PDB file of C-alpha atoms in Angstrom:
ATOM      1  CA  UNK A 868     -21.076  29.275 -28.768  1.00 81.00           C
ATOM      2  CA  UNK A 869     -21.864  32.161 -26.395  1.00 89.00           C
ATOM      3  CA  UNK A 870     -25.004  33.014 -28.365  1.00 89.00           C
ATOM      4  CA  UNK A 871     -26.433  29.639 -27.276  1.00 93.00           C
ATOM      5  CA  UNK A 872     -26.639  30.730 -23.627  1.00 96.00           C
ATOM      6  CA  UNK A 873     -28.799  33.152 -21.687  1.00 97.00           C
ATOM      7  CA  UNK A 874     -27.236  32.232 -18.343  1.00 98.00           C
ATOM      8  CA  UNK A 875     -24.066  30.554 -17.098  1.00 98.00           C
ATOM      9  CA  UNK A 876     -24.182  29.356 -13.518  1.00 98.00           C
ATOM     10  CA  UNK A 877     -21.063  28.536 -11.517  1.00 98.00           C
ATOM     11  CA  UNK A 878     -20.341  26.588  -8.392  1.00 97.00           C
ATOM     12  CA  UNK A 879     -18.020  28.526  -6.045  1.00 95.00           C
ATOM     13  CA  UNK A 880     -15.571  26.253  -4.194  1.00 93.00           C
ATOM     14  CA  UNK A 881     -12.874  24.787  -6.454  1.00 94.00           C
ATOM     15  CA  UNK A 882     -14.718  26.147  -9.486  1.00 97.00           C
ATOM     16  CA  UNK A 883     -14.182  29.903  -9.155  1.00 96.00           C
ATOM     17  CA  UNK A 884     -12.203  29.935  -5.900  1.00 94.00           C
ATOM     18  CA  UNK A 885      -9.300  27.831  -4.708  1.00 92.00           C
ATOM     19  CA  UNK A 886     -10.671  26.167  -1.580  1.00 90.00           C
ATOM     20  CA  UNK A 887      -7.717  25.469   0.730  1.00 94.00           C
ATOM     21  CA  UNK A 888      -9.416  24.103   3.828  1.00 95.00           C
ATOM     22  CA  UNK A 889      -6.107  23.077   5.426  1.00 97.00           C
ATOM     23  CA  UNK A 890      -4.728  26.629   5.211  1.00 97.00           C
ATOM     24  CA  UNK A 891      -7.975  28.018   6.620  1.00 97.00           C
ATOM     25  CA  UNK A 892      -7.949  25.599   9.550  1.00 98.00           C
ATOM     26  CA  UNK A 893      -4.297  26.349  10.275  1.00 98.00           C
ATOM     27  CA  UNK A 894      -5.128  30.060  10.369  1.00 97.00           C
ATOM     28  CA  UNK A 895      -8.122  29.413  12.632  1.00 98.00           C
ATOM     29  CA  UNK A 896      -6.230  27.315  15.154  1.00 98.00           C
ATOM     30  CA  UNK A 897      -3.286  29.731  15.298  1.00 97.00           C
ATOM     31  CA  UNK A 898      -5.647  31.923  17.319  1.00 96.00           C
ATOM     32  CA  UNK A 899      -5.799  29.139  19.921  1.00 97.00           C
ATOM     33  CA  UNK A 900      -2.019  28.445  19.867  1.00 97.00           C
ATOM     34  CA  UNK A 901      -2.607  25.093  18.175  1.00 97.00           C
ATOM     35  CA  UNK A 902      -0.205  23.850  15.516  1.00 97.00           C
ATOM     36  CA  UNK A 903      -2.783  22.235  13.252  1.00 98.00           C
ATOM     37  CA  UNK A 904      -1.071  19.283  11.540  1.00 98.00           C
ATOM     38  CA  UNK A 905      -1.829  17.132   8.509  1.00 98.00           C
ATOM     39  CA  UNK A 906      -2.881  14.371  10.914  1.00 98.00           C
ATOM     40  CA  UNK A 907      -5.302  16.813  12.561  1.00 98.00           C
ATOM     41  CA  UNK A 908      -6.615  17.698   9.126  1.00 98.00           C
ATOM     42  CA  UNK A 909      -7.183  14.045   8.234  1.00 98.00           C
ATOM     43  CA  UNK A 910      -9.131  13.576  11.470  1.00 97.00           C
ATOM     44  CA  UNK A 911     -11.187  16.685  10.755  1.00 98.00           C
ATOM     45  CA  UNK A 912     -12.038  15.504   7.232  1.00 98.00           C
ATOM     46  CA  UNK A 913     -13.033  12.066   8.549  1.00 98.00           C
ATOM     47  CA  UNK A 914     -15.803  13.920  10.398  1.00 98.00           C
ATOM     48  CA  UNK A 915     -16.454  16.719   7.890  1.00 97.00           C
ATOM     49  CA  UNK A 916     -16.788  14.796   4.614  1.00 96.00           C
ATOM     50  CA  UNK A 917     -19.602  12.435   5.737  1.00 98.00           C
ATOM     51  CA  UNK A 918     -21.445  15.463   7.150  1.00 97.00           C
ATOM     52  CA  UNK A 919     -21.302  17.136   3.728  1.00 95.00           C
ATOM     53  CA  UNK A 920     -22.764  14.010   2.111  1.00 94.00           C
ATOM     54  CA  UNK A 921     -25.580  14.045   4.671  1.00 96.00           C
ATOM     55  CA  UNK A 922     -26.148  17.749   4.018  1.00 94.00           C
ATOM     56  CA  UNK A 923     -26.306  17.291   0.241  1.00 91.00           C
ATOM     57  CA  UNK A 924     -28.727  14.405   0.775  1.00 91.00           C
ATOM     58  CA  UNK A 925     -30.965  16.575   2.946  1.00 92.00           C
ATOM     59  CA  UNK A 926     -30.400  14.498   6.097  1.00 96.00           C
ATOM     60  CA  UNK A 927     -28.971  17.390   8.161  1.00 95.00           C
ATOM     61  CA  UNK A 928     -29.173  21.182   8.001  1.00 94.00           C
ATOM     62  CA  UNK A 929     -26.386  23.657   7.282  1.00 93.00           C
ATOM     63  CA  UNK A 930     -26.403  24.653  10.956  1.00 94.00           C
ATOM     64  CA  UNK A 931     -26.023  21.031  12.077  1.00 97.00           C
ATOM     65  CA  UNK A 932     -23.096  20.500   9.702  1.00 97.00           C
ATOM     66  CA  UNK A 933     -21.301  23.629  10.893  1.00 96.00           C
ATOM     67  CA  UNK A 934     -21.844  22.675  14.539  1.00 97.00           C
ATOM     68  CA  UNK A 935     -21.033  18.961  14.386  1.00 98.00           C
ATOM     69  CA  UNK A 936     -17.752  19.232  12.499  1.00 98.00           C
ATOM     70  CA  UNK A 937     -16.194  21.250  15.342  1.00 98.00           C
ATOM     71  CA  UNK A 938     -17.644  19.469  18.401  1.00 98.00           C
ATOM     72  CA  UNK A 939     -14.432  17.553  19.166  1.00 97.00           C
ATOM     73  CA  UNK A 940     -12.181  20.600  18.913  1.00 98.00           C
ATOM     74  CA  UNK A 941     -14.641  22.725  20.883  1.00 98.00           C
ATOM     75  CA  UNK A 942     -14.408  20.295  23.812  1.00 98.00           C
ATOM     76  CA  UNK A 943     -10.593  20.297  23.651  1.00 97.00           C
ATOM     77  CA  UNK A 944     -10.356  24.087  23.578  1.00 97.00           C
ATOM     78  CA  UNK A 945     -13.310  24.818  25.878  1.00 97.00           C
ATOM     79  CA  UNK A 946     -15.073  27.012  23.312  1.00 98.00           C
ATOM     80  CA  UNK A 947     -18.325  26.585  21.414  1.00 98.00           C
ATOM     81  CA  UNK A 948     -18.461  24.771  18.059  1.00 98.00           C
ATOM     82  CA  UNK A 949     -20.146  27.823  16.537  1.00 96.00           C
ATOM     83  CA  UNK A 950     -17.304  30.103  17.657  1.00 97.00           C
ATOM     84  CA  UNK A 951     -14.859  27.785  15.887  1.00 98.00           C
ATOM     85  CA  UNK A 952     -17.037  27.600  12.796  1.00 97.00           C
ATOM     86  CA  UNK A 953     -17.410  31.383  12.601  1.00 96.00           C
ATOM     87  CA  UNK A 954     -13.648  31.769  12.955  1.00 96.00           C
ATOM     88  CA  UNK A 955     -13.083  29.172  10.270  1.00 96.00           C
ATOM     89  CA  UNK A 956     -15.343  30.968   7.786  1.00 94.00           C
ATOM     90  CA  UNK A 957     -13.509  34.234   8.452  1.00 93.00           C
ATOM     91  CA  UNK A 958     -10.179  32.468   7.950  1.00 95.00           C
ATOM     92  CA  UNK A 959     -11.348  30.887   4.691  1.00 94.00           C
ATOM     93  CA  UNK A 960     -12.343  34.317   3.382  1.00 90.00           C
ATOM     94  CA  UNK A 961      -8.839  35.562   4.204  1.00 92.00           C
ATOM     95  CA  UNK A 962      -6.985  32.735   2.432  1.00 93.00           C
ATOM     96  CA  UNK A 963      -9.318  32.741  -0.584  1.00 90.00           C
ATOM     97  CA  UNK A 964      -7.847  33.325  -4.036  1.00 93.00           C
ATOM     98  CA  UNK A 965      -9.542  32.990  -7.439  1.00 95.00           C
ATOM     99  CA  UNK A 966      -8.819  29.808  -9.379  1.00 96.00           C
ATOM    100  CA  UNK A 967      -6.419  30.139 -12.303  1.00 95.00           C
ATOM    101  CA  UNK A 968      -8.291  31.549 -15.284  1.00 97.00           C
ATOM    102  CA  UNK A 969     -11.307  32.719 -13.274  1.00 97.00           C
ATOM    103  CA  UNK A 970     -10.672  36.456 -13.615  1.00 96.00           C
ATOM    104  CA  UNK A 971     -10.006  36.220 -17.369  1.00 97.00           C
ATOM    105  CA  UNK A 972     -13.089  34.068 -17.914  1.00 97.00           C
ATOM    106  CA  UNK A 973     -15.402  36.397 -16.001  1.00 97.00           C
ATOM    107  CA  UNK A 974     -13.984  39.438 -17.785  1.00 96.00           C
ATOM    108  CA  UNK A 975     -14.528  37.727 -21.145  1.00 96.00           C
ATOM    109  CA  UNK A 976     -18.150  36.900 -20.270  1.00 97.00           C
ATOM    110  CA  UNK A 977     -19.172  40.085 -18.462  1.00 96.00           C
ATOM    111  CA  UNK A 978     -21.819  42.015 -20.376  1.00 94.00           C
ATOM    112  CA  UNK A 979     -22.219  39.232 -22.931  1.00 96.00           C
ATOM    113  CA  UNK A 980     -24.186  36.690 -20.887  1.00 97.00           C
ATOM    114  CA  UNK A 981     -25.859  36.716 -17.485  1.00 98.00           C
ATOM    115  CA  UNK A 982     -23.922  34.921 -14.769  1.00 98.00           C
ATOM    116  CA  UNK A 983     -24.851  33.454 -11.407  1.00 98.00           C
ATOM    117  CA  UNK A 984     -23.477  31.365  -8.570  1.00 97.00           C
ATOM    118  CA  UNK A 985     -25.222  28.378  -6.987  1.00 98.00           C
ATOM    119  CA  UNK A 986     -23.258  27.167  -3.985  1.00 96.00           C
ATOM    120  CA  UNK A 987     -23.633  24.703  -1.146  1.00 94.00           C
ATOM    121  CA  UNK A 988     -21.202  26.859   0.810  1.00 87.00           C
ATOM    122  CA  UNK A 989     -22.250  29.127   3.643  1.00 90.00           C
ATOM    123  CA  UNK A 990     -23.555  32.678   3.468  1.00 90.00           C
ATOM    124  CA  UNK A 991     -20.930  34.366   5.649  1.00 86.00           C
ATOM    125  CA  UNK A 992     -18.066  32.971   3.573  1.00 89.00           C
ATOM    126  CA  UNK A 993     -19.600  33.560   0.141  1.00 89.00           C
ATOM    127  CA  UNK A 994     -20.385  37.236   0.713  1.00 86.00           C
ATOM    128  CA  UNK A 995     -16.979  38.010   2.222  1.00 87.00           C
ATOM    129  CA  UNK A 996     -15.156  36.139  -0.502  1.00 89.00           C
ATOM    130  CA  UNK A 997     -16.987  37.802  -3.371  1.00 90.00           C
ATOM    131  CA  UNK A 998     -16.278  41.209  -1.882  1.00 89.00           C
ATOM    132  CA  UNK A 999     -12.590  40.480  -1.195  1.00 88.00           C
ATOM    133  CA  UNK A1000     -11.958  39.172  -4.721  1.00 89.00           C
ATOM    134  CA  UNK A1001     -13.944  41.919  -6.442  1.00 90.00           C
ATOM    135  CA  UNK A1002     -16.199  39.308  -8.050  1.00 93.00           C
ATOM    136  CA  UNK A1003     -19.466  40.596  -6.594  1.00 89.00           C
ATOM    137  CA  UNK A1004     -20.225  42.894  -9.538  1.00 92.00           C
ATOM    138  CA  UNK A1005     -19.903  40.128 -12.105  1.00 96.00           C
ATOM    139  CA  UNK A1006     -22.934  38.155 -10.979  1.00 97.00           C
ATOM    140  CA  UNK A1007     -26.636  38.758 -11.549  1.00 96.00           C
ATOM    141  CA  UNK A1008     -27.591  35.946  -9.164  1.00 97.00           C
ATOM    142  CA  UNK A1009     -26.227  34.460  -5.942  1.00 96.00           C
ATOM    143  CA  UNK A1010     -28.037  31.381  -4.611  1.00 97.00           C
ATOM    144  CA  UNK A1011     -26.730  29.877  -1.364  1.00 96.00           C
ATOM    145  CA  UNK A1012     -28.061  26.565  -0.098  1.00 94.00           C
ATOM    146  CA  UNK A1013     -28.038  27.726   3.527  1.00 93.00           C
ATOM    147  CA  UNK A1014     -30.607  30.410   2.614  1.00 94.00           C
ATOM    148  CA  UNK A1015     -32.729  28.203   0.339  1.00 95.00           C
ATOM    149  CA  UNK A1016     -32.923  25.255   2.739  1.00 93.00           C
ATOM    150  CA  UNK A1017     -31.879  22.727   0.088  1.00 94.00           C
ATOM    151  CA  UNK A1018     -28.434  21.825  -1.220  1.00 94.00           C
ATOM    152  CA  UNK A1019     -27.327  20.755  -4.694  1.00 96.00           C
ATOM    153  CA  UNK A1020     -28.219  18.357  -6.264  1.00 96.00           C
ATOM    154  CA  UNK A1021     -31.747  18.797  -4.840  1.00 95.00           C
ATOM    155  CA  UNK A1022     -34.071  20.120  -7.570  1.00 96.00           C
ATOM    156  CA  UNK A1023     -35.473  22.775  -5.233  1.00 97.00           C
ATOM    157  CA  UNK A1024     -32.284  24.869  -5.236  1.00 97.00           C
ATOM    158  CA  UNK A1025     -32.191  24.872  -9.046  1.00 98.00           C
ATOM    159  CA  UNK A1026     -35.914  25.663  -9.252  1.00 97.00           C
ATOM    160  CA  UNK A1027     -35.339  28.544  -6.835  1.00 98.00           C
ATOM    161  CA  UNK A1028     -32.504  29.832  -9.007  1.00 98.00           C
ATOM    162  CA  UNK A1029     -34.570  29.561 -12.202  1.00 98.00           C
ATOM    163  CA  UNK A1030     -37.398  31.485 -10.572  1.00 98.00           C
ATOM    164  CA  UNK A1031     -34.979  34.249  -9.534  1.00 98.00           C
ATOM    165  CA  UNK A1032     -33.626  34.254 -13.107  1.00 98.00           C
ATOM    166  CA  UNK A1033     -37.104  34.874 -14.530  1.00 98.00           C
ATOM    167  CA  UNK A1034     -37.696  31.330 -15.821  1.00 97.00           C
ATOM    168  CA  UNK A1035     -35.318  31.233 -18.811  1.00 97.00           C
ATOM    169  CA  UNK A1036     -35.435  28.228 -21.131  1.00 97.00           C
ATOM    170  CA  UNK A1037     -33.538  25.542 -19.222  1.00 97.00           C
ATOM    171  CA  UNK A1038     -31.651  24.387 -22.302  1.00 96.00           C
ATOM    172  CA  UNK A1039     -30.184  27.889 -22.564  1.00 97.00           C
ATOM    173  CA  UNK A1040     -28.661  27.658 -19.076  1.00 98.00           C
ATOM    174  CA  UNK A1041     -25.264  26.061 -18.377  1.00 98.00           C
ATOM    175  CA  UNK A1042     -24.152  24.814 -14.962  1.00 98.00           C
ATOM    176  CA  UNK A1043     -20.375  24.747 -14.375  1.00 98.00           C
ATOM    177  CA  UNK A1044     -18.869  22.942 -11.391  1.00 98.00           C
ATOM    178  CA  UNK A1045     -16.195  20.618 -10.078  1.00 97.00           C
ATOM    179  CA  UNK A1046     -18.440  18.203  -8.173  1.00 95.00           C
ATOM    180  CA  UNK A1047     -20.180  15.645 -10.410  1.00 96.00           C
ATOM    181  CA  UNK A1048     -22.524  14.487  -7.638  1.00 93.00           C
ATOM    182  CA  UNK A1049     -23.887  17.938  -6.784  1.00 95.00           C
ATOM    183  CA  UNK A1050     -23.146  20.376  -9.629  1.00 97.00           C
ATOM    184  CA  UNK A1051     -23.386  18.133 -12.670  1.00 98.00           C
ATOM    185  CA  UNK A1052     -26.078  15.703 -11.528  1.00 97.00           C
ATOM    186  CA  UNK A1053     -28.119  18.610 -10.188  1.00 97.00           C
ATOM    187  CA  UNK A1054     -27.765  20.550 -13.430  1.00 98.00           C
ATOM    188  CA  UNK A1055     -28.715  17.531 -15.523  1.00 97.00           C
ATOM    189  CA  UNK A1056     -31.803  16.857 -13.415  1.00 97.00           C
ATOM    190  CA  UNK A1057     -32.774  20.527 -13.773  1.00 97.00           C
ATOM    191  CA  UNK A1058     -32.642  20.220 -17.569  1.00 97.00           C
ATOM    192  CA  UNK A1059     -29.541  22.388 -17.987  1.00 98.00           C
ATOM    193  CA  UNK A1060     -26.391  21.896 -20.037  1.00 97.00           C
ATOM    194  CA  UNK A1061     -23.451  21.070 -17.789  1.00 98.00           C
ATOM    195  CA  UNK A1062     -19.688  21.508 -17.801  1.00 98.00           C
ATOM    196  CA  UNK A1063     -17.593  19.447 -15.394  1.00 98.00           C
ATOM    197  CA  UNK A1064     -14.388  21.145 -14.274  1.00 98.00           C
ATOM    198  CA  UNK A1065     -12.217  18.078 -13.724  1.00 97.00           C
ATOM    199  CA  UNK A1066      -8.815  19.486 -12.799  1.00 94.00           C
ATOM    200  CA  UNK A1067      -7.583  16.206 -11.305  1.00 91.00           C
ATOM    201  CA  UNK A1068      -8.801  14.049 -14.217  1.00 89.00           C
ATOM    202  CA  UNK A1069     -10.965  11.954 -11.925  1.00 92.00           C
ATOM    203  CA  UNK A1070     -13.087   9.060 -13.122  1.00 91.00           C
ATOM    204  CA  UNK A1071     -16.646  10.160 -13.860  1.00 87.00           C
ATOM    205  CA  UNK A1072     -19.456   8.186 -12.187  1.00 83.00           C
ATOM    206  CA  UNK A1073     -21.053   5.943 -14.818  1.00 85.00           C
ATOM    207  CA  UNK A1074     -24.539   7.408 -14.332  1.00 89.00           C
ATOM    208  CA  UNK A1075     -23.495  11.052 -14.870  1.00 95.00           C
ATOM    209  CA  UNK A1076     -22.784  12.461 -18.338  1.00 96.00           C
ATOM    210  CA  UNK A1077     -21.896  16.172 -18.523  1.00 97.00           C
ATOM    211  CA  UNK A1078     -22.319  18.093 -21.774  1.00 97.00           C
ATOM    212  CA  UNK A1079     -18.657  19.116 -21.601  1.00 96.00           C
ATOM    213  CA  UNK A1080     -15.637  18.228 -19.517  1.00 96.00           C
ATOM    214  CA  UNK A1081     -12.662  20.579 -19.101  1.00 97.00           C
ATOM    215  CA  UNK A1082      -9.431  20.462 -17.077  1.00 97.00           C
ATOM    216  CA  UNK A1083      -9.335  24.199 -16.335  1.00 97.00           C
ATOM    217  CA  UNK A1084     -11.234  27.452 -16.791  1.00 98.00           C
ATOM    218  CA  UNK A1085      -9.052  28.454 -19.744  1.00 97.00           C
ATOM    219  CA  UNK A1086     -10.482  25.480 -21.666  1.00 97.00           C
ATOM    220  CA  UNK A1087     -13.995  26.601 -20.792  1.00 97.00           C
ATOM    221  CA  UNK A1088     -13.236  30.114 -22.032  1.00 96.00           C
ATOM    222  CA  UNK A1089     -12.118  28.661 -25.376  1.00 95.00           C
ATOM    223  CA  UNK A1090     -15.342  26.641 -25.642  1.00 91.00           C
ATOM    224  CA  UNK A1091     -17.542  29.630 -24.858  1.00 94.00           C
ATOM    225  CA  UNK A1092     -15.795  32.411 -26.739  1.00 90.00           C
ATOM    226  CA  UNK A1093     -14.755  30.664 -29.976  1.00 76.00           C
TER     227      UNK A1093
END
């Protein structure tokens, strides 16, 4: 199977890295002597999640998302939203751990196929996280939506990645990710094979059909290596 691919592209959050936003926010707000509760987290996500949809749809910029999600807390704590956002990204880098199976998968693939990351996450977090986990040396490509100006599933971020990759045949590129609406739909529209990492066994949207579906990275390793 591995001989069929020139490149394997990965999403970052909840694909290679466990993304524990609650733990990161708790760590952030400890600095302000705030006991950040599950109710606080629910309120935060009620603001944050629609902003991410707007960002992926191109309606707002990365900077607007990062600012707007912390406006309420900034007013309460008398600090700037950007100061809170910067602190949050630092906290998320600290609490980051690789997803189960990620290290084994990358070790199995290293030197046998080119690998890249395409993420809608933010530059400060991605760089710090790759360095902290020792993953930086595994990847030949790192494409971050904040730098490109377009987020997955917009075709422009995939076209940018393909240009950086030297225009390989699209059918010899696989996109792996946990988000069907950004990773899988974007990969399909870009003409790539796709693998949906569906750890929670969610229902797939009827208009999206990935090439493969796996519950964990160990399953993907079996598909690729055998």
